[in-house]
Amino acid sequence: MNKTSAQEWLVKAYHDLSSAHILFEANHFTDSIGVDLHYCIEKILKSFLAYRNKKIPRTHDLNELYAHVEGEIELKGDELDLLDIVTEYHIEESYPTPDKTLPPREEIKEVLDFTQGLFGKVCDILKINMNDVTG
């Protein structure tokens, strides 16, 4: 077990989550918030691999990452649907796309709430004190 490495991933994930919260409260652009949420979830999932000293794949596909950690945490159908949506944030929102509309605020709020819950759940599973991560 490598609790230190997992904690490092979760600290970085918290930075992304905190940014997403601040930007959401400021009514900022939802594409930017979506990218922060994507990176947060990506780092949360990679923290499991770091904890187990497993190779961390160089991918941004959240479904692929989830397949590597599925035995560590179980997500339900609607949560798996959110992984699809958030993976698209990285692909579609990071770079200019002609005639692309911003993700709806309601969707971003749903993803934000899911990500916050996932973060807490993973800290509990890995027995990492949230105060050590959120500093």
PDB file of C-alpha atoms in Angstrom:
ATOM      1  CA  MET A   1       0.000   0.000   0.000  1.00  0.00           C
ATOM      2  CA  ASN A   2       1.227   3.484  -0.807  1.00  0.00           C
ATOM      3  CA  LYS A   3      -0.948   5.855   1.174  1.00  0.00           C
ATOM      4  CA  THR A   4       1.447   8.765   0.600  1.00  0.00           C
ATOM      5  CA  SER A   5       1.200   8.531  -3.176  1.00  0.00           C
ATOM      6  CA  ALA A   6      -2.588   8.187  -3.076  1.00  0.00           C
ATOM      7  CA  GLN A   7      -2.777  11.221  -0.808  1.00  0.00           C
ATOM      8  CA  GLU A   8      -0.676  13.239  -3.266  1.00  0.00           C
ATOM      9  CA  TRP A   9      -3.144  12.407  -6.050  1.00  0.00           C
ATOM     10  CA  LEU A  10      -6.055  13.380  -3.811  1.00  0.00           C
ATOM     11  CA  VAL A  11      -4.442  16.703  -2.882  1.00  0.00           C
ATOM     12  CA  LYS A  12      -4.215  17.555  -6.578  1.00  0.00           C
ATOM     13  CA  ALA A  13      -7.789  16.347  -7.094  1.00  0.00           C
ATOM     14  CA  TYR A  14      -8.926  18.609  -4.268  1.00  0.00           C
ATOM     15  CA  HIS A  15      -7.274  21.595  -5.951  1.00  0.00           C
ATOM     16  CA  ASP A  16      -9.372  20.919  -9.067  1.00  0.00           C
ATOM     17  CA  LEU A  17     -12.519  20.384  -6.998  1.00  0.00           C
ATOM     18  CA  SER A  18     -11.956  23.566  -5.039  1.00  0.00           C
ATOM     19  CA  SER A  19     -11.443  25.519  -8.253  1.00  0.00           C
ATOM     20  CA  ALA A  20     -14.648  24.080  -9.686  1.00  0.00           C
ATOM     21  CA  HIS A  21     -16.589  25.133  -6.568  1.00  0.00           C
ATOM     22  CA  ILE A  22     -15.200  28.666  -6.656  1.00  0.00           C
ATOM     23  CA  LEU A  23     -15.891  29.049 -10.368  1.00  0.00           C
ATOM     24  CA  PHE A  24     -19.405  27.653 -10.011  1.00  0.00           C
ATOM     25  CA  GLU A  25     -20.228  30.083  -7.185  1.00  0.00           C
ATOM     26  CA  ALA A  26     -18.831  32.927  -9.311  1.00  0.00           C
ATOM     27  CA  ASN A  27     -21.151  31.876 -12.167  1.00  0.00           C
ATOM     28  CA  HIS A  28     -18.095  31.345 -14.361  1.00  0.00           C
ATOM     29  CA  PHE A  29     -18.041  29.598 -17.735  1.00  0.00           C
ATOM     30  CA  THR A  30     -19.308  26.040 -17.378  1.00  0.00           C
ATOM     31  CA  ASP A  31     -16.825  24.637 -19.903  1.00  0.00           C
ATOM     32  CA  SER A  32     -13.936  25.659 -17.625  1.00  0.00           C
ATOM     33  CA  ILE A  33     -15.688  24.191 -14.585  1.00  0.00           C
ATOM     34  CA  GLY A  34     -16.298  20.954 -16.500  1.00  0.00           C
ATOM     35  CA  VAL A  35     -12.618  20.570 -17.309  1.00  0.00           C
ATOM     36  CA  ASP A  36     -11.706  21.076 -13.628  1.00  0.00           C
ATOM     37  CA  LEU A  37     -14.263  18.446 -12.641  1.00  0.00           C
ATOM     38  CA  HIS A  38     -12.912  16.047 -15.248  1.00  0.00           C
ATOM     39  CA  TYR A  39      -9.372  16.381 -13.930  1.00  0.00           C
ATOM     40  CA  CYS A  40     -10.609  15.965 -10.368  1.00  0.00           C
ATOM     41  CA  ILE A  41     -12.397  12.700 -11.112  1.00  0.00           C
ATOM     42  CA  GLU A  42      -9.436  11.466 -13.152  1.00  0.00           C
ATOM     43  CA  LYS A  43      -7.074  12.074 -10.229  1.00  0.00           C
ATOM     44  CA  ILE A  44      -9.498  10.537  -7.736  1.00  0.00           C
ATOM     45  CA  LEU A  45      -9.626   7.326  -9.773  1.00  0.00           C
ATOM     46  CA  LYS A  46      -5.863   7.314 -10.251  1.00  0.00           C
ATOM     47  CA  SER A  47      -5.399   7.615  -6.476  1.00  0.00           C
ATOM     48  CA  PHE A  48      -6.631   4.015  -6.140  1.00  0.00           C
ATOM     49  CA  LEU A  49      -3.927   2.834  -8.523  1.00  0.00           C
ATOM     50  CA  ALA A  50      -1.291   4.866  -6.688  1.00  0.00           C
ATOM     51  CA  TYR A  51      -2.451   3.361  -3.399  1.00  0.00           C
ATOM     52  CA  ARG A  52      -1.976  -0.155  -4.786  1.00  0.00           C
ATOM     53  CA  ASN A  53       1.376   0.744  -6.437  1.00  0.00           C
ATOM     54  CA  LYS A  54      -0.106  -0.104  -9.827  1.00  0.00           C
ATOM     55  CA  LYS A  55       0.888   1.441 -13.113  1.00  0.00           C
ATOM     56  CA  ILE A  56      -1.166   4.549 -13.777  1.00  0.00           C
ATOM     57  CA  PRO A  57      -2.316   4.610 -17.399  1.00  0.00           C
ATOM     58  CA  ARG A  58      -1.817   7.804 -19.369  1.00  0.00           C
ATOM     59  CA  THR A  59      -5.429   8.284 -20.304  1.00  0.00           C
ATOM     60  CA  HIS A  60      -8.126  10.860 -19.719  1.00  0.00           C
ATOM     61  CA  ASP A  61     -10.936   8.393 -20.424  1.00  0.00           C
ATOM     62  CA  LEU A  62     -12.783   8.102 -17.122  1.00  0.00           C
ATOM     63  CA  ASN A  63     -14.526   4.869 -18.107  1.00  0.00           C
ATOM     64  CA  GLU A  64     -11.188   3.255 -18.878  1.00  0.00           C
ATOM     65  CA  LEU A  65      -9.812   4.404 -15.530  1.00  0.00           C
ATOM     66  CA  TYR A  66     -12.907   3.180 -13.728  1.00  0.00           C
ATOM     67  CA  ALA A  67     -12.426  -0.260 -15.303  1.00  0.00           C
ATOM     68  CA  HIS A  68      -9.015  -0.390 -13.565  1.00  0.00           C
ATOM     69  CA  VAL A  69     -10.504   0.366 -10.125  1.00  0.00           C
ATOM     70  CA  GLU A  70     -13.980  -1.144 -10.360  1.00  0.00           C
ATOM     71  CA  GLY A  71     -13.249  -3.599  -7.549  1.00  0.00           C
ATOM     72  CA  GLU A  72     -12.192  -0.725  -5.298  1.00  0.00           C
ATOM     73  CA  ILE A  73     -15.356   1.348  -5.683  1.00  0.00           C
ATOM     74  CA  GLU A  74     -18.717   0.639  -7.262  1.00  0.00           C
ATOM     75  CA  LEU A  75     -20.592   3.260  -9.243  1.00  0.00           C
ATOM     76  CA  LYS A  76     -24.279   2.929 -10.145  1.00  0.00           C
ATOM     77  CA  GLY A  77     -25.888   3.365 -13.565  1.00  0.00           C
ATOM     78  CA  ASP A  78     -26.525   7.106 -13.365  1.00  0.00           C
ATOM     79  CA  GLU A  79     -23.050   7.654 -11.944  1.00  0.00           C
ATOM     80  CA  LEU A  80     -21.566   5.716 -14.861  1.00  0.00           C
ATOM     81  CA  ASP A  81     -23.558   7.946 -17.196  1.00  0.00           C
ATOM     82  CA  LEU A  82     -21.917  10.949 -15.525  1.00  0.00           C
ATOM     83  CA  LEU A  83     -18.484   9.468 -16.281  1.00  0.00           C
ATOM     84  CA  ASP A  84     -19.435   9.498 -19.977  1.00  0.00           C
ATOM     85  CA  ILE A  85     -20.565  13.113 -19.749  1.00  0.00           C
ATOM     86  CA  VAL A  86     -17.475  14.245 -17.858  1.00  0.00           C
ATOM     87  CA  THR A  87     -15.114  12.435 -20.226  1.00  0.00           C
ATOM     88  CA  GLU A  88     -16.639  14.535 -22.989  1.00  0.00           C
ATOM     89  CA  TYR A  89     -15.823  17.690 -21.007  1.00  0.00           C
ATOM     90  CA  HIS A  90     -12.152  16.913 -21.440  1.00  0.00           C
ATOM     91  CA  ILE A  91     -12.491  16.117 -25.122  1.00  0.00           C
ATOM     92  CA  GLU A  92     -14.952  18.807 -26.162  1.00  0.00           C
ATOM     93  CA  GLU A  93     -14.439  21.628 -23.676  1.00  0.00           C
ATOM     94  CA  SER A  94     -10.642  21.853 -23.504  1.00  0.00           C
ATOM     95  CA  TYR A  95     -10.223  23.108 -27.050  1.00  0.00           C
ATOM     96  CA  PRO A  96     -12.169  25.385 -29.385  1.00  0.00           C
ATOM     97  CA  THR A  97     -15.075  23.689 -31.102  1.00  0.00           C
ATOM     98  CA  PRO A  98     -17.155  25.603 -33.652  1.00  0.00           C
ATOM     99  CA  ASP A  99     -20.796  26.169 -32.689  1.00  0.00           C
ATOM    100  CA  LYS A 100     -20.396  24.351 -29.377  1.00  0.00           C
ATOM    101  CA  THR A 101     -22.700  25.397 -26.568  1.00  0.00           C
ATOM    102  CA  LEU A 102     -21.574  25.451 -22.956  1.00  0.00           C
ATOM    103  CA  PRO A 103     -22.641  22.624 -20.654  1.00  0.00           C
ATOM    104  CA  PRO A 104     -25.842  23.575 -18.807  1.00  0.00           C
ATOM    105  CA  ARG A 105     -25.355  24.872 -15.249  1.00  0.00           C
ATOM    106  CA  GLU A 106     -27.774  22.237 -13.922  1.00  0.00           C
ATOM    107  CA  GLU A 107     -25.625  19.481 -15.424  1.00  0.00           C
ATOM    108  CA  ILE A 108     -22.458  21.028 -14.011  1.00  0.00           C
ATOM    109  CA  LYS A 109     -24.114  21.236 -10.571  1.00  0.00           C
ATOM    110  CA  GLU A 110     -25.046  17.551 -10.766  1.00  0.00           C
ATOM    111  CA  VAL A 111     -21.473  16.628 -11.711  1.00  0.00           C
ATOM    112  CA  LEU A 112     -20.079  18.906  -8.998  1.00  0.00           C
ATOM    113  CA  ASP A 113     -22.231  17.209  -6.344  1.00  0.00           C
ATOM    114  CA  PHE A 114     -21.273  13.756  -7.638  1.00  0.00           C
ATOM    115  CA  THR A 115     -17.581  14.655  -7.643  1.00  0.00           C
ATOM    116  CA  GLN A 116     -17.742  16.017  -4.098  1.00  0.00           C
ATOM    117  CA  GLY A 117     -19.377  12.798  -2.921  1.00  0.00           C
ATOM    118  CA  LEU A 118     -16.898  10.643  -4.813  1.00  0.00           C
ATOM    119  CA  PHE A 119     -14.009  12.534  -3.260  1.00  0.00           C
ATOM    120  CA  GLY A 120     -15.277  11.918   0.271  1.00  0.00           C
ATOM    121  CA  LYS A 121     -16.081   8.276  -0.459  1.00  0.00           C
ATOM    122  CA  VAL A 122     -12.594   7.599  -1.810  1.00  0.00           C
ATOM    123  CA  CYS A 123     -10.932   9.277   1.180  1.00  0.00           C
ATOM    124  CA  ASP A 124     -13.000   6.984   3.426  1.00  0.00           C
ATOM    125  CA  ILE A 125     -12.180   3.840   1.418  1.00  0.00           C
ATOM    126  CA  LEU A 126      -8.452   4.598   1.404  1.00  0.00           C
ATOM    127  CA  LYS A 127      -8.579   5.708   5.066  1.00  0.00           C
ATOM    128  CA  ILE A 128      -7.098   9.093   4.223  1.00  0.00           C
ATOM    129  CA  ASN A 129      -8.069  11.940   6.520  1.00  0.00           C
ATOM    130  CA  MET A 130      -9.734  14.667   4.471  1.00  0.00           C
ATOM    131  CA  ASN A 131      -7.984  17.318   6.593  1.00  0.00           C
ATOM    132  CA  ASP A 132      -4.646  15.947   5.384  1.00  0.00           C
ATOM    133  CA  VAL A 133      -5.821  16.403   1.802  1.00  0.00           C
ATOM    134  CA  THR A 134      -7.693  19.695   1.993  1.00  0.00           C
ATOM    135  CA  GLY A 135      -5.120  21.350   4.256  1.00  0.00           C
TER     136      GLY A 135
END
